Amino acid sequence: MKAPESLLSVRDLNISLGGQHLVRSVDLDIEAGQCLALVGESGSGKSLTALSLMRLLPRSAKISQQYILFEGQSLAAYSEAQWRQLRARRIAMIFQNPMTAMNPTMRVGQQIAEVLCLHAGVSRREANRQAVALLERLGIVNAAQKARQYPFEMSGGMLQRAVIAMAIACKPALLIADEPTTALDATVQAEVLVLLRELCNEQNMGLLLITHDLGVVRRMAQKVAVMYAGKLVETGAISRVFNTPAHPYTQALKQAMPSLTEQRDSLMAIPGTPPDLSKPIAGCAFAARCPQAMNVCARQQPADYLTAPEQHAKCWLWDPARTKAS
Ligand SMILES: Nc1ncnc2c1ncn2[C@@H]1O[C@H](COP(=O)(O)OP(=O)(O)OP(=O)(O)O)[C@@H](O)[C@H]1O
Ligand SMILES: [Mg+2]
């Protein structure tokens, strides 16, 4: 089997905003043709992490990283113009709020066609044809007619599919999808997920999928990264992380969602609240909520331990030198 080809690699990503250290030392690796799922409670920093990969953070945000490599190139010194090109051609994003992606004064089909004209270099006529074909591929019936509608004339689910069509129009190498199917009913959600998987396979597209739905993660992703209070507490192959979660936070997430086939948003069911990120955190951010916390946990940050092949956790329980007295 061919070794996976690295598409995006980020090391030690940190984001501060409004005096809060919201994303803390995050490492991400996304491979071409593969899906990495990013999961975690509301407010854990998933969207900020995603936005930083497109350089679309709020202006007041401070960002630093050791490196960011995309298709073998360092993006660290990219100018705004270079980022714009990259966003137009190679990295696309489906935003958590679909309305923000659309121009309210322009017909939906025209907006998709615009992307194709600008970035795929096709004629207006061909772009219009492809826009309708994309809407059809997203399961929209009467796509030619729907393409002539304005965003406000569409239902939430329809609009979300149009936004997805626009994001994939220029065949991005990397698609970042932030809760792409939350607004969709179960049948349409399943169709959209199949399409995204096809794009990974057919176009060798890398997918960073942010979702609350662990059932979706299981269906879509090869790897998962679990975020808590701005940090990735556990990362690894889906089967490892879901079957034998190594971090107590991942274990709690799994318990909060006993049936992974059930579709519900229950990541909030873990007792307690996340820490205040405006103050430095000495130890593990989950210590106060962790049923297995030891004295060391609140005092000192755990290292990133290999807990099994293709599975890492930042948790003192996995420290080989740990003694019960710690
Ligand atoms: N523009 C902003 N200004 C100030 N704080 C922000 C801003 N955007 C996000 N935050 C804060 O950063 C933290 C992480 O937000 P983020 O949107 O990344 O969370 P998330 O994991 O995507 O949550 P959700 O699952 O609800 O979408 C939150 O505490 C949020 O309040
Ligand atoms: Mg979010």
Tab-separated table of C-alpha atoms and ligand atoms in Angstrom:
chain	number	residue	atom	x	y	z
A	1	MET	CA	0.000	0.000	0.000
A	2	LYS	CA	1.152	3.505	-0.864
A	3	ALA	CA	2.261	5.618	2.115
A	4	PRO	CA	-0.180	8.469	2.739
A	5	GLU	CA	0.897	11.732	1.172
A	6	SER	CA	1.068	14.643	3.612
A	7	LEU	CA	-1.115	17.557	2.545
A	8	LEU	CA	-1.109	19.867	5.524
A	9	SER	CA	1.089	19.800	8.547
A	10	VAL	CA	0.979	22.309	11.401
A	11	ARG	CA	3.108	22.291	14.521
A	12	ASP	CA	2.613	24.109	17.803
A	13	LEU	CA	-0.287	26.281	16.660
A	14	ASN	CA	-1.314	28.880	19.242
A	15	ILE	CA	-4.133	31.408	18.989
A	16	SER	CA	-4.923	34.142	21.497
A	17	LEU	CA	-7.882	36.441	21.327
A	18	GLY	CA	-9.216	38.954	23.821
A	19	GLY	CA	-6.622	37.971	26.433
A	20	GLN	CA	-7.528	34.299	26.213
A	21	HIS	CA	-5.172	31.569	25.042
A	22	LEU	CA	-7.844	29.740	23.044
A	23	VAL	CA	-5.842	27.314	20.905
A	24	ARG	CA	-2.877	25.812	22.664
A	25	SER	CA	0.020	24.056	21.033
A	26	VAL	CA	-1.990	22.175	18.432
A	27	ASP	CA	-0.309	19.808	15.957
A	28	LEU	CA	-2.322	18.721	12.915
A	29	ASP	CA	-1.539	16.391	10.028
A	30	ILE	CA	-3.921	15.902	7.150
A	31	GLU	CA	-3.174	13.493	4.355
A	32	ALA	CA	-4.338	13.674	0.746
A	33	GLY	CA	-7.416	11.543	0.162
A	34	GLN	CA	-8.033	11.142	3.884
A	35	CYS	CA	-10.405	12.596	6.424
A	36	LEU	CA	-9.325	13.894	9.801
A	37	ALA	CA	-12.202	14.587	12.183
A	38	LEU	CA	-11.873	17.286	14.819
A	39	VAL	CA	-14.229	16.823	17.746
A	40	GLY	CA	-14.770	18.422	21.133
A	41	GLU	CA	-17.230	20.379	23.224
A	42	SER	CA	-18.681	23.675	22.133
A	43	GLY	CA	-16.121	26.450	22.624
A	44	SER	CA	-13.115	24.133	22.631
A	45	GLY	CA	-11.483	25.971	19.708
A	46	LYS	CA	-12.361	23.840	16.690
A	47	SER	CA	-13.598	26.663	14.470
A	48	LEU	CA	-10.718	28.955	15.422
A	49	THR	CA	-8.256	26.214	14.519
A	50	ALA	CA	-10.002	25.734	11.164
A	51	LEU	CA	-10.149	29.456	10.424
A	52	SER	CA	-6.450	29.795	11.172
A	53	LEU	CA	-5.694	27.279	8.401
A	54	MET	CA	-7.331	29.724	5.979
A	55	ARG	CA	-5.894	32.829	7.697
A	56	LEU	CA	-9.416	34.037	8.312
A	57	LEU	CA	-9.133	34.720	12.028
A	58	PRO	CA	-10.530	37.906	13.546
A	59	ARG	CA	-8.086	40.753	13.065
A	60	SER	CA	-7.318	41.045	16.768
A	61	ALA	CA	-6.299	37.391	17.043
A	62	LYS	CA	-2.665	36.584	17.680
A	63	ILE	CA	-1.435	33.458	15.993
A	64	SER	CA	1.875	31.649	16.145
A	65	GLN	CA	3.114	28.293	15.011
A	66	GLN	CA	6.384	26.507	14.670
A	67	TYR	CA	5.532	25.747	11.060
A	68	ILE	CA	2.674	25.334	8.627
A	69	LEU	CA	3.339	23.255	5.530
A	70	PHE	CA	0.810	22.784	2.754
A	71	GLU	CA	1.611	20.685	-0.320
A	72	GLY	CA	5.243	20.811	0.686
A	73	GLN	CA	5.390	24.619	0.925
A	74	SER	CA	5.746	26.737	4.025
A	75	LEU	CA	2.841	29.162	4.391
A	76	ALA	CA	4.422	31.005	7.283
A	77	ALA	CA	5.551	33.988	5.240
A	78	TYR	CA	2.626	34.082	2.807
A	79	SER	CA	1.328	37.538	1.964
A	80	GLU	CA	-2.377	38.345	2.079
A	81	ALA	CA	-2.458	38.104	-1.730
A	82	GLN	CA	-0.912	34.631	-1.634
A	83	TRP	CA	-3.413	33.531	1.006
A	84	ARG	CA	-6.229	34.803	-1.185
A	85	GLN	CA	-4.961	32.705	-4.091
A	86	LEU	CA	-4.617	29.667	-1.881
A	87	ARG	CA	-8.149	30.093	-0.550
A	88	ALA	CA	-9.485	30.448	-4.052
A	89	ARG	CA	-7.686	27.481	-5.556
A	90	ARG	CA	-6.359	24.941	-3.120
A	91	ILE	CA	-8.071	25.212	0.266
A	92	ALA	CA	-11.824	25.640	0.585
A	93	MET	CA	-13.986	25.894	3.639
A	94	ILE	CA	-17.594	25.202	4.431
A	95	PHE	CA	-18.313	27.594	7.276
A	96	GLN	CA	-20.317	26.779	10.349
A	97	ASN	CA	-22.779	29.502	9.414
A	98	PRO	CA	-23.605	28.929	5.717
A	99	MET	CA	-25.183	32.345	5.196
A	100	THR	CA	-21.823	34.091	5.654
A	101	ALA	CA	-20.433	32.305	2.583
A	102	MET	CA	-23.107	33.598	0.229
A	103	ASN	CA	-23.637	36.970	-1.318
A	104	PRO	CA	-27.301	37.775	-0.533
A	105	THR	CA	-27.747	39.900	-3.646
A	106	MET	CA	-26.634	37.322	-6.187
A	107	ARG	CA	-28.384	34.261	-7.556
A	108	VAL	CA	-27.007	31.052	-6.092
A	109	GLY	CA	-26.091	29.427	-9.400
A	110	GLN	CA	-24.346	32.583	-10.505
A	111	GLN	CA	-22.212	32.565	-7.353
A	112	ILE	CA	-21.091	29.016	-7.982
A	113	ALA	CA	-20.473	29.801	-11.658
A	114	GLU	CA	-18.388	32.813	-10.631
A	115	VAL	CA	-16.042	30.576	-8.666
A	116	LEU	CA	-15.671	28.306	-11.680
A	117	CYS	CA	-15.065	31.194	-14.115
A	118	LEU	CA	-12.486	32.822	-11.896
A	119	HIS	CA	-10.595	29.798	-10.756
A	120	ALA	CA	-11.151	26.993	-13.210
A	121	GLY	CA	-10.870	29.275	-16.242
A	122	VAL	CA	-13.986	27.955	-17.955
A	123	SER	CA	-16.396	30.016	-20.074
A	124	ARG	CA	-19.493	31.587	-18.519
A	125	ARG	CA	-21.741	29.142	-20.355
A	126	GLU	CA	-19.714	26.130	-19.228
A	127	ALA	CA	-19.547	27.503	-15.669
A	128	ASN	CA	-23.336	27.811	-15.548
A	129	ARG	CA	-23.670	24.244	-16.788
A	130	GLN	CA	-21.190	22.967	-14.198
A	131	ALA	CA	-22.886	24.938	-11.401
A	132	VAL	CA	-26.183	23.215	-12.127
A	133	ALA	CA	-24.415	19.835	-12.348
A	134	LEU	CA	-22.835	20.450	-8.940
A	135	LEU	CA	-26.205	21.308	-7.394
A	136	GLU	CA	-27.617	18.139	-8.916
A	137	ARG	CA	-24.753	16.141	-7.488
A	138	LEU	CA	-25.695	17.501	-4.080
A	139	GLY	CA	-29.138	16.020	-4.502
A	140	ILE	CA	-31.008	19.206	-5.390
A	141	VAL	CA	-33.970	18.447	-7.641
A	142	ASN	CA	-34.861	20.955	-10.339
A	143	ALA	CA	-31.315	22.230	-9.981
A	144	ALA	CA	-31.495	24.498	-13.043
A	145	GLN	CA	-34.463	26.304	-11.548
A	146	LYS	CA	-33.000	26.384	-8.021
A	147	ALA	CA	-29.784	27.864	-9.419
A	148	ARG	CA	-31.765	30.966	-10.345
A	149	GLN	CA	-32.897	31.563	-6.763
A	150	TYR	CA	-31.418	34.057	-4.341
A	151	PRO	CA	-30.054	32.754	-1.016
A	152	PHE	CA	-33.027	34.129	0.969
A	153	GLU	CA	-35.399	32.123	-1.221
A	154	MET	CA	-33.787	28.839	-0.191
A	155	SER	CA	-34.427	26.702	2.867
A	156	GLY	CA	-31.562	26.214	5.326
A	157	GLY	CA	-30.822	22.709	4.081
A	158	MET	CA	-30.894	23.750	0.428
A	159	LEU	CA	-28.630	26.692	1.095
A	160	GLN	CA	-26.184	24.525	2.967
A	161	ARG	CA	-25.949	22.243	-0.054
A	162	ALA	CA	-25.406	25.240	-2.334
A	163	VAL	CA	-22.598	26.399	-0.026
A	164	ILE	CA	-21.005	22.958	-0.236
A	165	ALA	CA	-21.310	23.077	-4.040
A	166	MET	CA	-19.501	26.412	-4.047
A	167	ALA	CA	-16.741	25.116	-1.768
A	168	ILE	CA	-16.014	22.079	-3.925
A	169	ALA	CA	-16.434	23.895	-7.265
A	170	CYS	CA	-12.735	24.610	-7.725
A	171	LYS	CA	-11.714	21.062	-6.719
A	172	PRO	CA	-9.744	22.038	-3.626
A	173	ALA	CA	-6.853	19.888	-2.463
A	174	LEU	CA	-8.041	20.457	1.095
A	175	LEU	CA	-11.614	20.977	2.212
A	176	ILE	CA	-12.298	22.219	5.706
A	177	ALA	CA	-15.873	21.450	6.641
A	178	ASP	CA	-17.137	22.987	9.878
A	179	GLU	CA	-20.331	21.163	10.902
A	180	PRO	CA	-21.286	20.804	7.235
A	181	THR	CA	-24.351	18.647	7.711
A	182	THR	CA	-25.841	19.919	10.972
A	183	ALA	CA	-28.572	21.877	9.156
A	184	LEU	CA	-29.551	18.929	6.979
A	185	ASP	CA	-32.106	16.212	7.589
A	186	ALA	CA	-30.835	12.662	7.983
A	187	THR	CA	-31.310	11.538	4.367
A	188	VAL	CA	-29.667	14.584	2.837
A	189	GLN	CA	-26.916	14.418	5.443
A	190	ALA	CA	-26.126	10.857	4.417
A	191	GLU	CA	-26.013	11.879	0.731
A	192	VAL	CA	-23.695	14.803	1.397
A	193	LEU	CA	-21.363	12.638	3.448
A	194	VAL	CA	-21.182	10.078	0.658
A	195	LEU	CA	-20.345	12.867	-1.780
A	196	LEU	CA	-17.577	14.207	0.453
A	197	ARG	CA	-16.132	10.737	0.727
A	198	GLU	CA	-16.250	10.336	-3.039
A	199	LEU	CA	-14.357	13.590	-3.452
A	200	CYS	CA	-11.651	12.323	-1.108
A	201	ASN	CA	-11.354	9.142	-3.151
A	202	GLU	CA	-11.749	10.539	-6.669
A	203	GLN	CA	-9.840	13.796	-6.331
A	204	ASN	CA	-7.460	12.751	-3.583
A	205	MET	CA	-8.902	15.606	-1.551
A	206	GLY	CA	-7.953	15.947	2.098
A	207	LEU	CA	-10.852	16.653	4.436
A	208	LEU	CA	-10.791	18.284	7.848
A	209	LEU	CA	-14.218	17.537	9.236
A	210	ILE	CA	-15.469	19.312	12.335
A	211	THR	CA	-18.509	17.725	13.872
A	212	HIS	CA	-20.298	17.055	17.130
A	213	ASP	CA	-21.643	13.821	15.783
A	214	LEU	CA	-19.418	10.880	16.615
A	215	GLY	CA	-21.523	8.693	14.307
A	216	VAL	CA	-20.486	10.931	11.412
A	217	VAL	CA	-16.867	10.726	12.530
A	218	ARG	CA	-16.985	6.969	12.522
A	219	ARG	CA	-18.480	6.860	9.033
A	220	MET	CA	-16.164	9.426	7.477
A	221	ALA	CA	-12.775	9.707	9.094
A	222	GLN	CA	-9.630	7.631	9.193
A	223	LYS	CA	-8.220	9.693	12.041
A	224	VAL	CA	-9.664	11.800	14.812
A	225	ALA	CA	-8.327	14.613	16.968
A	226	VAL	CA	-10.107	15.322	20.242
A	227	MET	CA	-9.969	18.916	21.421
A	228	TYR	CA	-10.489	20.104	24.961
A	229	ALA	CA	-10.039	23.720	26.101
A	230	GLY	CA	-7.917	24.554	23.058
A	231	LYS	CA	-5.643	21.520	23.254
A	232	LEU	CA	-5.659	18.228	21.398
A	233	VAL	CA	-5.881	15.771	24.253
A	234	GLU	CA	-6.044	12.649	22.116
A	235	THR	CA	-5.335	11.870	18.468
A	236	GLY	CA	-5.219	8.687	16.489
A	237	ALA	CA	-6.808	6.150	14.212
A	238	ILE	CA	-10.602	6.042	14.488
A	239	SER	CA	-10.806	2.432	15.565
A	240	ARG	CA	-8.262	2.960	18.332
A	241	VAL	CA	-9.710	6.160	19.713
A	242	PHE	CA	-13.320	4.969	19.600
A	243	ASN	CA	-12.809	1.412	20.775
A	244	THR	CA	-10.177	2.064	23.425
A	245	PRO	CA	-10.121	5.795	24.202
A	246	ALA	CA	-6.958	6.614	26.130
A	247	HIS	CA	-7.805	10.034	27.571
A	248	PRO	CA	-10.471	10.330	30.291
A	249	TYR	CA	-12.027	13.195	28.318
A	250	THR	CA	-12.449	10.982	25.243
A	251	GLN	CA	-13.847	8.274	27.501
A	252	ALA	CA	-16.374	10.778	28.842
A	253	LEU	CA	-17.291	11.842	25.298
A	254	LYS	CA	-17.881	8.250	24.351
A	255	GLN	CA	-20.039	7.704	27.420
A	256	ALA	CA	-21.995	10.835	26.689
A	257	MET	CA	-22.885	9.252	23.378
A	258	PRO	CA	-23.411	5.557	24.076
A	259	SER	CA	-24.839	4.697	20.704
A	260	LEU	CA	-22.639	6.010	17.968
A	261	THR	CA	-25.360	5.439	15.425
A	262	GLU	CA	-27.783	7.680	17.278
A	263	GLN	CA	-27.842	11.193	15.937
A	264	ARG	CA	-27.906	13.666	18.740
A	265	ASP	CA	-25.828	16.432	20.085
A	266	SER	CA	-24.876	15.330	23.538
A	267	LEU	CA	-21.267	16.324	23.967
A	268	MET	CA	-22.416	18.757	26.625
A	269	ALA	CA	-23.470	15.943	28.943
A	270	ILE	CA	-20.101	15.740	30.722
A	271	PRO	CA	-20.378	17.126	34.276
A	272	GLY	CA	-18.548	20.374	35.070
A	273	THR	CA	-17.374	23.223	32.874
A	274	PRO	CA	-14.197	23.917	30.907
A	275	PRO	CA	-11.503	26.099	32.510
A	276	ASP	CA	-11.076	29.865	32.203
A	277	LEU	CA	-8.591	30.374	29.391
A	278	SER	CA	-7.788	33.952	30.385
A	279	LYS	CA	-5.581	32.515	33.133
A	280	PRO	CA	-2.583	30.272	32.605
A	281	ILE	CA	-3.305	26.589	33.197
A	282	ALA	CA	-0.560	24.874	35.123
A	283	GLY	CA	-1.548	21.263	34.573
A	284	CYS	CA	-4.046	19.338	32.480
A	285	ALA	CA	-7.073	21.491	31.621
A	286	PHE	CA	-9.415	18.556	32.221
A	287	ALA	CA	-8.067	17.786	35.718
A	288	ALA	CA	-10.948	19.484	37.567
A	289	ARG	CA	-13.521	17.373	35.725
A	290	CYS	CA	-11.519	14.192	35.470
A	291	PRO	CA	-12.725	11.188	37.470
A	292	GLN	CA	-9.204	9.741	37.411
A	293	ALA	CA	-7.249	12.894	38.300
A	294	MET	CA	-4.137	12.539	40.431
A	295	ASN	CA	-2.280	15.236	42.332
A	296	VAL	CA	0.197	15.805	39.530
A	297	CYS	CA	-2.561	16.496	36.996
A	298	ALA	CA	-3.484	19.976	38.230
A	299	ARG	CA	0.160	20.928	38.766
A	300	GLN	CA	1.989	19.935	35.629
A	301	GLN	CA	1.182	19.530	31.946
A	302	PRO	CA	1.289	15.934	30.795
A	303	ALA	CA	3.463	15.048	27.806
A	304	ASP	CA	2.058	13.519	24.630
A	305	TYR	CA	2.264	9.777	25.188
A	306	LEU	CA	2.009	7.032	22.614
A	307	THR	CA	-0.674	4.834	24.155
A	308	ALA	CA	-0.932	2.305	21.325
A	309	PRO	CA	0.178	2.178	17.708
A	310	GLU	CA	-1.419	5.206	15.984
A	311	GLN	CA	-2.822	6.639	19.209
A	312	HIS	CA	-1.528	9.476	21.381
A	313	ALA	CA	-2.891	11.052	24.552
A	314	LYS	CA	-1.788	13.942	26.729
A	315	CYS	CA	-2.542	12.335	30.050
A	316	TRP	CA	-0.471	11.483	33.113
A	317	LEU	CA	-2.134	8.069	33.330
A	318	TRP	CA	0.094	7.044	30.439
A	319	ASP	CA	3.347	8.250	31.948
A	320	PRO	CA	5.530	5.150	32.201
A	321	ALA	CA	7.312	6.644	35.218
A	322	ARG	CA	4.069	7.383	37.076
A	323	THR	CA	3.864	6.108	40.628
A	324	LYS	CA	0.642	5.768	42.558
A	325	ALA	CA	1.953	8.300	45.069
A	326	SER	CA	2.219	11.106	42.497
B	1	LIG	N1	-14.217	36.529	17.409
B	1	LIG	C1	-14.031	36.092	18.653
B	1	LIG	N2	-13.759	36.963	19.653
B	1	LIG	C2	-13.574	36.511	20.919
B	1	LIG	N3	-13.634	35.224	21.291
B	1	LIG	C3	-13.904	34.330	20.341
B	1	LIG	C4	-14.117	34.705	18.968
B	1	LIG	N4	-14.341	33.580	18.253
B	1	LIG	C5	-14.297	32.564	19.146
B	1	LIG	N5	-14.038	33.017	20.387
B	1	LIG	C6	-13.908	32.184	21.599
B	1	LIG	O1	-12.957	31.184	21.342
B	1	LIG	C7	-13.339	29.945	21.930
B	1	LIG	C8	-13.308	28.871	20.884
B	1	LIG	O2	-14.289	29.180	19.889
B	1	LIG	P1	-14.575	28.246	18.654
B	1	LIG	O3	-15.591	28.956	17.844
B	1	LIG	O4	-13.308	27.883	17.991
B	1	LIG	O5	-15.198	26.968	19.346
B	1	LIG	P2	-15.789	25.654	18.682
B	1	LIG	O6	-15.021	24.508	19.233
B	1	LIG	O7	-15.835	25.813	17.206
B	1	LIG	O8	-17.266	25.600	19.283
B	1	LIG	P3	-18.656	25.135	18.606
B	1	LIG	O9	-18.670	23.643	18.717
B	1	LIG	O10	-19.693	25.759	19.466
B	1	LIG	O11	-18.682	25.630	17.209
B	1	LIG	C9	-14.699	30.184	22.568
B	1	LIG	O12	-14.502	30.375	23.937
B	1	LIG	C10	-15.201	31.438	21.921
B	1	LIG	O13	-16.002	32.167	22.804
B	2	MG	MG	-17.329	26.004	15.863
